[in-house]
CSV table of C-alpha atoms in Angstrom, one decimal:
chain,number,residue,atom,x,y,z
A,1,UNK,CA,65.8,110.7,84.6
A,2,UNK,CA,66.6,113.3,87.1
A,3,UNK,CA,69.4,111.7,89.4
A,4,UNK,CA,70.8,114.1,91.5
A,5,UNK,CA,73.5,111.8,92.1
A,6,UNK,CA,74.8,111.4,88.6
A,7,UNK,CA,76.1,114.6,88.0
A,8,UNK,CA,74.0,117.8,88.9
A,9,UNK,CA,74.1,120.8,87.5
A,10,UNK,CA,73.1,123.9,89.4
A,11,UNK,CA,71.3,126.6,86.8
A,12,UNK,CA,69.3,128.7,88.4
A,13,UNK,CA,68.2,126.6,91.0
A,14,UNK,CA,67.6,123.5,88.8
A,15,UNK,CA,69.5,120.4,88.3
A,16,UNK,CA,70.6,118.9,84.7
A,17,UNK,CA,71.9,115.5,84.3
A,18,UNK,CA,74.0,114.6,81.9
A,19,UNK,CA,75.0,111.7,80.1
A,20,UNK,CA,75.7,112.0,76.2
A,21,UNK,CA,77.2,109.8,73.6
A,22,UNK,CA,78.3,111.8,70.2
A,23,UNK,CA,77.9,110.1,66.9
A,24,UNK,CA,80.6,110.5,63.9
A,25,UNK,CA,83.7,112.9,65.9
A,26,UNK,CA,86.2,115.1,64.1
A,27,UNK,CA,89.4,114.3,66.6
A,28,UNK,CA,92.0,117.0,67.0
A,29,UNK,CA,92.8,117.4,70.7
A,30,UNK,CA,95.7,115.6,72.8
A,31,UNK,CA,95.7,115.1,76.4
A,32,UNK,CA,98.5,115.7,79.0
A,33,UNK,CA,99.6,112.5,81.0
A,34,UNK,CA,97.1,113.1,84.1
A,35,UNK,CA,99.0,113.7,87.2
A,36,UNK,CA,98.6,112.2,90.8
A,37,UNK,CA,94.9,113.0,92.2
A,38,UNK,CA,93.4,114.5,95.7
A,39,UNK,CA,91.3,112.0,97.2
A,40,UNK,CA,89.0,113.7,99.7
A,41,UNK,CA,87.8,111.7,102.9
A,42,UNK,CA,87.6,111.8,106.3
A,43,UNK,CA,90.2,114.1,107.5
A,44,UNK,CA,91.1,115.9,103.9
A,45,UNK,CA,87.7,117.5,103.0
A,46,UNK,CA,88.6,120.2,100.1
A,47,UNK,CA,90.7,121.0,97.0
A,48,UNK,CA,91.3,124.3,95.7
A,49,UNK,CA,92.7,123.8,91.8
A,50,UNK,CA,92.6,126.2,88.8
A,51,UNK,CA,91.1,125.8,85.6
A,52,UNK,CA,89.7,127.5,82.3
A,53,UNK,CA,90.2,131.2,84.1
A,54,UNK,CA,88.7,130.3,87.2
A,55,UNK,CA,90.2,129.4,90.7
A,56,UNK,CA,87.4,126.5,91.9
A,57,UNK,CA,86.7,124.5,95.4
A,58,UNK,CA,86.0,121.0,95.2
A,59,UNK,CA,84.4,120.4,99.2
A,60,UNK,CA,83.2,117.0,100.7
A,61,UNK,CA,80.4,117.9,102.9
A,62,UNK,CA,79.2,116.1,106.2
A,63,UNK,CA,76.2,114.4,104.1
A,64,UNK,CA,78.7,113.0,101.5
A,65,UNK,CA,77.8,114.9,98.8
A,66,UNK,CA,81.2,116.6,97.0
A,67,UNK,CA,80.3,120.5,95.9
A,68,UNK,CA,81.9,122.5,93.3
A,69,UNK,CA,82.1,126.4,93.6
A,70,UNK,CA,84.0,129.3,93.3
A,71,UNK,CA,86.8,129.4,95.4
A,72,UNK,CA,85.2,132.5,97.5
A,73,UNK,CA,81.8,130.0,97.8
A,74,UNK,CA,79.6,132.9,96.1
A,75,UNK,CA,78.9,130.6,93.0
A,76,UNK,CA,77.6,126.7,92.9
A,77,UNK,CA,78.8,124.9,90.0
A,78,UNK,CA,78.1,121.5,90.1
A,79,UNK,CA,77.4,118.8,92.9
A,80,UNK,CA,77.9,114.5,93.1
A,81,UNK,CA,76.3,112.0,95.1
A,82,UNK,CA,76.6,108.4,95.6
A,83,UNK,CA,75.0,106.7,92.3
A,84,UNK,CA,73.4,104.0,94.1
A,85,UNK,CA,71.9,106.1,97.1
A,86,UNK,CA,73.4,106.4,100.9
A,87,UNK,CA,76.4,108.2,100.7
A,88,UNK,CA,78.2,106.1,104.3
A,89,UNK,CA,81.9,105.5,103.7
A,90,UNK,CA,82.3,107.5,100.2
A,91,UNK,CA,85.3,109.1,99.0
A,92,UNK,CA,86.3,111.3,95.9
A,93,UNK,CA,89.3,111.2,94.0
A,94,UNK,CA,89.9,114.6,92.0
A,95,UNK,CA,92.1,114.5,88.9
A,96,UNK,CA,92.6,117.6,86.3
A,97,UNK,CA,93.2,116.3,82.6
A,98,UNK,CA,94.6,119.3,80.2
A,99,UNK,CA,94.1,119.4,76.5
A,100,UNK,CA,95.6,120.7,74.2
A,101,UNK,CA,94.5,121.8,70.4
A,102,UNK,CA,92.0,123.0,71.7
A,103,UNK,CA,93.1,124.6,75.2
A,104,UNK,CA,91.0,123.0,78.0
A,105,UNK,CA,91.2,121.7,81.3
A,106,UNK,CA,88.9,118.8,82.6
A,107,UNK,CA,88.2,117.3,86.1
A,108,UNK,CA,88.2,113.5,86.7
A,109,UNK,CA,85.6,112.8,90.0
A,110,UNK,CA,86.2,109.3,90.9
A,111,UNK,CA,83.8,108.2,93.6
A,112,UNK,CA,84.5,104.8,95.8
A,113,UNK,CA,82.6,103.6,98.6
A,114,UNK,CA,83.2,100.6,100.9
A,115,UNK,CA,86.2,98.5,102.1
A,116,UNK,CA,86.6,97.2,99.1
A,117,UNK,CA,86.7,100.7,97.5
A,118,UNK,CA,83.3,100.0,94.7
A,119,UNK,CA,82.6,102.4,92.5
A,120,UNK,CA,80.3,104.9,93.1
A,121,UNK,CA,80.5,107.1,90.8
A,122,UNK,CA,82.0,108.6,87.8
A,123,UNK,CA,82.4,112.1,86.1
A,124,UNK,CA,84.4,114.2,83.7
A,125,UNK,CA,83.5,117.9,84.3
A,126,UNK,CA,84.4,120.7,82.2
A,127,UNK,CA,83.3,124.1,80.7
A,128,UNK,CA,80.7,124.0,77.5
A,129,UNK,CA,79.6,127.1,76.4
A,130,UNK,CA,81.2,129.2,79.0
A,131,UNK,CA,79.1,126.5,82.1
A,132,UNK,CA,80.4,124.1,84.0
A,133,UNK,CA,79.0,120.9,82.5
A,134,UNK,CA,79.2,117.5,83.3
A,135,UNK,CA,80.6,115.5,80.2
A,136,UNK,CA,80.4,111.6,81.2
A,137,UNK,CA,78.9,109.9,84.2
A,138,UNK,CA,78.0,106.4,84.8
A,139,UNK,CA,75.3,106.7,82.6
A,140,UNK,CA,77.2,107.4,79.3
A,141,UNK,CA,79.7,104.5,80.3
A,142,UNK,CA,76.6,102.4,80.6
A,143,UNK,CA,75.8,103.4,77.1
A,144,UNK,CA,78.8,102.2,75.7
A,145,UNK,CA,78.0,98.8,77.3
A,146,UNK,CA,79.5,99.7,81.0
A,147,UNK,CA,77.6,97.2,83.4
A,148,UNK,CA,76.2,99.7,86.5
A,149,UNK,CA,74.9,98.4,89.4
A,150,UNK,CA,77.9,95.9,89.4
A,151,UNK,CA,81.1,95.6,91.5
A,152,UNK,CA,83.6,97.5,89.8
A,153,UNK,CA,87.2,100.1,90.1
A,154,UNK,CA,87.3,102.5,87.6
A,155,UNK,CA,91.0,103.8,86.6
A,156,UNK,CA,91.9,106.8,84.1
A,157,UNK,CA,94.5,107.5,82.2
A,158,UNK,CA,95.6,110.0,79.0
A,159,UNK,CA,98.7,107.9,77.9
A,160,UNK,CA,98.9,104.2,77.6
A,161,UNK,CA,102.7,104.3,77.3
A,162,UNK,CA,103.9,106.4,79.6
A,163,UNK,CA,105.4,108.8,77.3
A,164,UNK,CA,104.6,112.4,75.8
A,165,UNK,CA,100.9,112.9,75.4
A,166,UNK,CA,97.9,111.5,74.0
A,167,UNK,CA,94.5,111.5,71.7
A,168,UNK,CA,92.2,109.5,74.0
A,169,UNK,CA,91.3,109.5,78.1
A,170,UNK,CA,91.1,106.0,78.4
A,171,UNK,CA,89.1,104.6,81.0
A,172,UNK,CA,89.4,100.9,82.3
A,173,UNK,CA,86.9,98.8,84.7
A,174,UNK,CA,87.8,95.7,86.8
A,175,UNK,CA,86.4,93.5,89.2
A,176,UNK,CA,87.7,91.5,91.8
A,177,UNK,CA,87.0,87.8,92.4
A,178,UNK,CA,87.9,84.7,94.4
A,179,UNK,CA,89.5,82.1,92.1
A,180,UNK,CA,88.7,78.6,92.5
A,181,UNK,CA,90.3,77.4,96.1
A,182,UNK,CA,90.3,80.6,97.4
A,183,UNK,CA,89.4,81.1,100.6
A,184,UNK,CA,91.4,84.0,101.7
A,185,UNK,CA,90.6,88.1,100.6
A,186,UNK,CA,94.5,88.6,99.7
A,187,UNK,CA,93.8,85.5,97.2
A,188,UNK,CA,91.3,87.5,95.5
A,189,UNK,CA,91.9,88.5,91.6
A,190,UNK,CA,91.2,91.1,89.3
A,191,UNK,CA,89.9,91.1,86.3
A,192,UNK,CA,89.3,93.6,83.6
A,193,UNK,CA,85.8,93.7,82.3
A,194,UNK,CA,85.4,96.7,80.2
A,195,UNK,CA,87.9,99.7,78.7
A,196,UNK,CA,86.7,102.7,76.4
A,197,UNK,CA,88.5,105.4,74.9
A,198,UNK,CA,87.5,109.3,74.9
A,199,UNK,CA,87.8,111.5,72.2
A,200,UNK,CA,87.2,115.1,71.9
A,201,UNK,CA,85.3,116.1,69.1
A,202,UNK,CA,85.9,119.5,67.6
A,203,UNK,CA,83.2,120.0,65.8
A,204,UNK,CA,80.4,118.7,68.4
A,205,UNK,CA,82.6,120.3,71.5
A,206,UNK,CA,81.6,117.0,73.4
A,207,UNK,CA,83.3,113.7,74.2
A,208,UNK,CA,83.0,111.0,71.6
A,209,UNK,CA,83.1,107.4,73.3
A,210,UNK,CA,84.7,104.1,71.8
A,211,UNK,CA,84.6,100.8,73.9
A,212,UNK,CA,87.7,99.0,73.2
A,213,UNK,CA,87.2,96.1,75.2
């Protein structure tokens, strides 16, 4: 299933989508407490950040679709789209996660679309074998039982306490609704429908994924 918008990778020309759920981890790692992200939309249409040697561009293009190069532009790296086509009224938050035990740095692309800011997408990008690779998407959530195609907001974090660091990225999906009476969009509710932790697995130098909830 070759979906462009799920997280390409450019090799050569070609794209590879990724979306993989590892079996049996060895943990190890511990995450930094993520710090505030760069949301790119209308007005604010690049990010330059550093990472794993490498000074990288994150740029929102006119189409919608968010590139990731080299910050002089000579080198394509990975590209997202909208998951669930036309790319009118999408944004990107960009987040950087560092690890520790092993050294690593990851990006969080958080893609929202809509007044009502709907998911539209979902990626952790780092490097695997020296290349950019995309580690989860929407897909591997929907693996772990992650319902796509669904109204939902997708928030990341690396500490549930607030303090120090920790051994998971947790990731947490809610959805809004009208309770009963309701008739009024600020009387609208949120409720959580689904949160999974990530774990780095040393041995298999991928993410393992645990649904919590």
């Amino acid at each position: 299933m070759n979906r462009f918008g799920r997280c390409a990778m450019v090799i050569g020309g070609a794209l590879l989508v990724s979306g993989i759920v590892m079996q049996a981890p060895t943990f190890a790692a511990s995450f930094e407490t993520m710090g505030k992200p760069t949301f790119l939309y209308m007005d604010t249409r690049n990010v330059n950040l550093n990472a794993e040697g490498e000074r990288v561009s994150f740029i929102l293009q006119r189409d919608g679709v968010l590139r990731m190069c080299s910050r002089d532009g000579q080198h394509d790296y990975l590209s997202f789209t909208g998951y669930y086509g036309g790319n009118d009224g999408i944004g990107y938050s960009i987040n950087k996660i560092e690890m520790k035990n092993p050294n690593k740095t990851f990006f969080v692309i958080n893609a929202n679309q809509g007044a009502h800011a709907k998911n539209a997408g979902f990626w952790i990008v780092g490097k695997y074998k020296g290349q950019w690779t995309c580690f989860v998407s929407l897909d591997t959530l929907a693996n772990a039982g992650y319902t796509v195609g669904e109204w939902h907001q997708l928030k990341v974090v690396t500490d549930t306490t607030g303090y120090g660091t920790s051994n998971a990225v947790y990731i947490t999906s809610q959805h809004e609704y009208m309770p009963p009476g309701a008739i009024y969009g600020y009387q609208r509710k949120f409720a959580v429908d689904f949160r999974a932790a990530l774990n780095w697995d040393n041995q298999a130098q991928w993410f393992s994924i645990t649904r919590l909830q």
